[in-house]
Amino acid sequence: MYCRHCGKEMNDKAVVCTGCGQPVETGEGSSVRGEPWSLLMMIGLIVATLFVPPVGLVAGVIGFMDEAKKVQGAILTTIGVFMTLLLTAIILGL
């Protein structure tokens, strides 16, 4: 792989170019990865999703945007969709 900024050849797993110091950009945007949400944060988001499903849907979409949070985003989105369907069924009396 070659740096988009200076053209120097570098390792495919590089995060920063050794020639110019610029972050390596992949097709998905920047390769700089964040960290997953902590356990306490996930528990808080899940509890909030149980009472207000859009919280889980929004947090899930945010999680999908960060490689480190993809699994957590999928969990929150799944819980959010399930709770939305459950609350809709309760409101409609099904």
Short mmCIF file of C-alpha atoms in Angstrom, two decimals:
data_model
loop_
_atom_site.label_atom_id
_atom_site.label_comp_id
_atom_site.label_asym_id
_atom_site.label_seq_id
_atom_site.Cartn_x
_atom_site.Cartn_y
_atom_site.Cartn_z
CA MET A 1 0.00 0.00 0.00
CA TYR A 2 1.16 3.56 -0.70
CA CYS A 3 0.55 6.75 1.28
CA ARG A 4 -2.06 9.03 -0.26
CA HIS A 5 -0.14 12.10 0.92
CA CYS A 6 3.53 11.44 0.10
CA GLY A 7 3.42 8.26 -2.01
CA LYS A 8 5.79 6.26 0.19
CA GLU A 9 5.27 2.48 0.27
CA MET A 10 4.23 1.20 3.71
CA ASN A 11 2.93 -1.85 5.54
CA ASP A 12 -0.72 -2.74 4.89
CA LYS A 13 -1.45 -2.67 8.64
CA ALA A 14 0.14 0.75 9.21
CA VAL A 15 -1.88 3.37 11.04
CA VAL A 16 0.46 6.30 10.36
CA CYS A 17 2.75 6.88 7.38
CA THR A 18 6.42 6.67 8.36
CA GLY A 19 7.32 9.12 5.60
CA CYS A 20 5.03 12.06 6.32
CA GLY A 21 3.35 11.13 9.62
CA GLN A 22 -0.17 11.45 8.23
CA PRO A 23 -2.87 9.01 9.42
CA VAL A 24 -3.54 6.24 6.92
CA GLU A 25 -6.95 6.47 5.37
CA THR A 26 -8.80 3.38 4.22
CA GLY A 27 -11.88 3.17 2.01
CA GLU A 28 -14.02 3.41 5.16
CA GLY A 29 -12.54 6.74 6.26
CA SER A 30 -9.77 7.12 8.76
CA SER A 31 -8.11 3.98 10.04
CA VAL A 32 -7.67 5.52 13.48
CA ARG A 33 -9.90 3.42 15.66
CA GLY A 34 -11.63 4.38 18.86
CA GLU A 35 -12.18 2.14 21.82
CA PRO A 36 -15.28 0.10 22.60
CA TRP A 37 -17.73 1.47 25.12
CA SER A 38 -17.03 0.40 28.70
CA LEU A 39 -19.19 -2.21 30.41
CA LEU A 40 -20.85 0.44 32.58
CA MET A 41 -21.67 2.54 29.51
CA MET A 42 -23.15 -0.48 27.71
CA ILE A 43 -25.29 -1.38 30.72
CA GLY A 44 -26.53 2.20 30.90
CA LEU A 45 -27.34 2.26 27.19
CA ILE A 46 -29.17 -1.08 27.39
CA VAL A 47 -31.25 0.05 30.39
CA ALA A 48 -32.06 3.33 28.61
CA THR A 49 -33.04 1.38 25.49
CA LEU A 50 -35.46 -0.77 27.48
CA PHE A 51 -37.43 2.34 28.43
CA VAL A 52 -36.75 4.60 25.43
CA PRO A 53 -36.01 2.45 22.34
CA PRO A 54 -34.77 5.31 20.13
CA VAL A 55 -31.77 5.62 22.47
CA GLY A 56 -30.63 2.16 21.39
CA LEU A 57 -31.33 2.83 17.74
CA VAL A 58 -29.29 6.05 17.73
CA ALA A 59 -26.46 4.56 19.82
CA GLY A 60 -26.47 1.52 17.52
CA VAL A 61 -26.02 3.66 14.43
CA ILE A 62 -23.23 5.59 16.16
CA GLY A 63 -21.64 2.26 17.10
CA PHE A 64 -21.75 1.03 13.50
CA MET A 65 -19.70 4.05 12.42
CA ASP A 66 -16.74 3.05 14.61
CA GLU A 67 -14.97 -0.25 13.88
CA ALA A 68 -14.28 -0.84 17.57
CA LYS A 69 -17.96 -0.48 18.48
CA LYS A 70 -19.60 -2.48 15.67
CA VAL A 71 -20.63 -5.45 17.84
CA GLN A 72 -21.92 -3.17 20.58
CA GLY A 73 -23.80 -1.16 17.98
CA ALA A 74 -25.42 -4.32 16.64
CA ILE A 75 -26.49 -5.35 20.15
CA LEU A 76 -28.03 -1.95 20.88
CA THR A 77 -29.77 -1.80 17.50
CA THR A 78 -31.23 -5.27 18.00
CA ILE A 79 -32.52 -4.43 21.48
CA GLY A 80 -33.87 -1.09 20.20
CA VAL A 81 -35.78 -2.73 17.35
CA PHE A 82 -37.16 -5.44 19.64
CA MET A 83 -38.30 -2.92 22.25
CA THR A 84 -39.85 -0.70 19.57
CA LEU A 85 -41.87 -3.64 18.25
CA LEU A 86 -42.85 -4.75 21.77
CA LEU A 87 -44.00 -1.29 22.84
CA THR A 88 -45.89 -0.85 19.56
CA ALA A 89 -47.70 -4.15 20.14
CA ILE A 90 -48.57 -3.12 23.72
CA ILE A 91 -49.88 0.27 22.60
CA LEU A 92 -51.98 -1.31 19.83
CA GLY A 93 -53.27 -3.94 22.24
CA LEU A 94 -51.97 -6.94 20.30
#
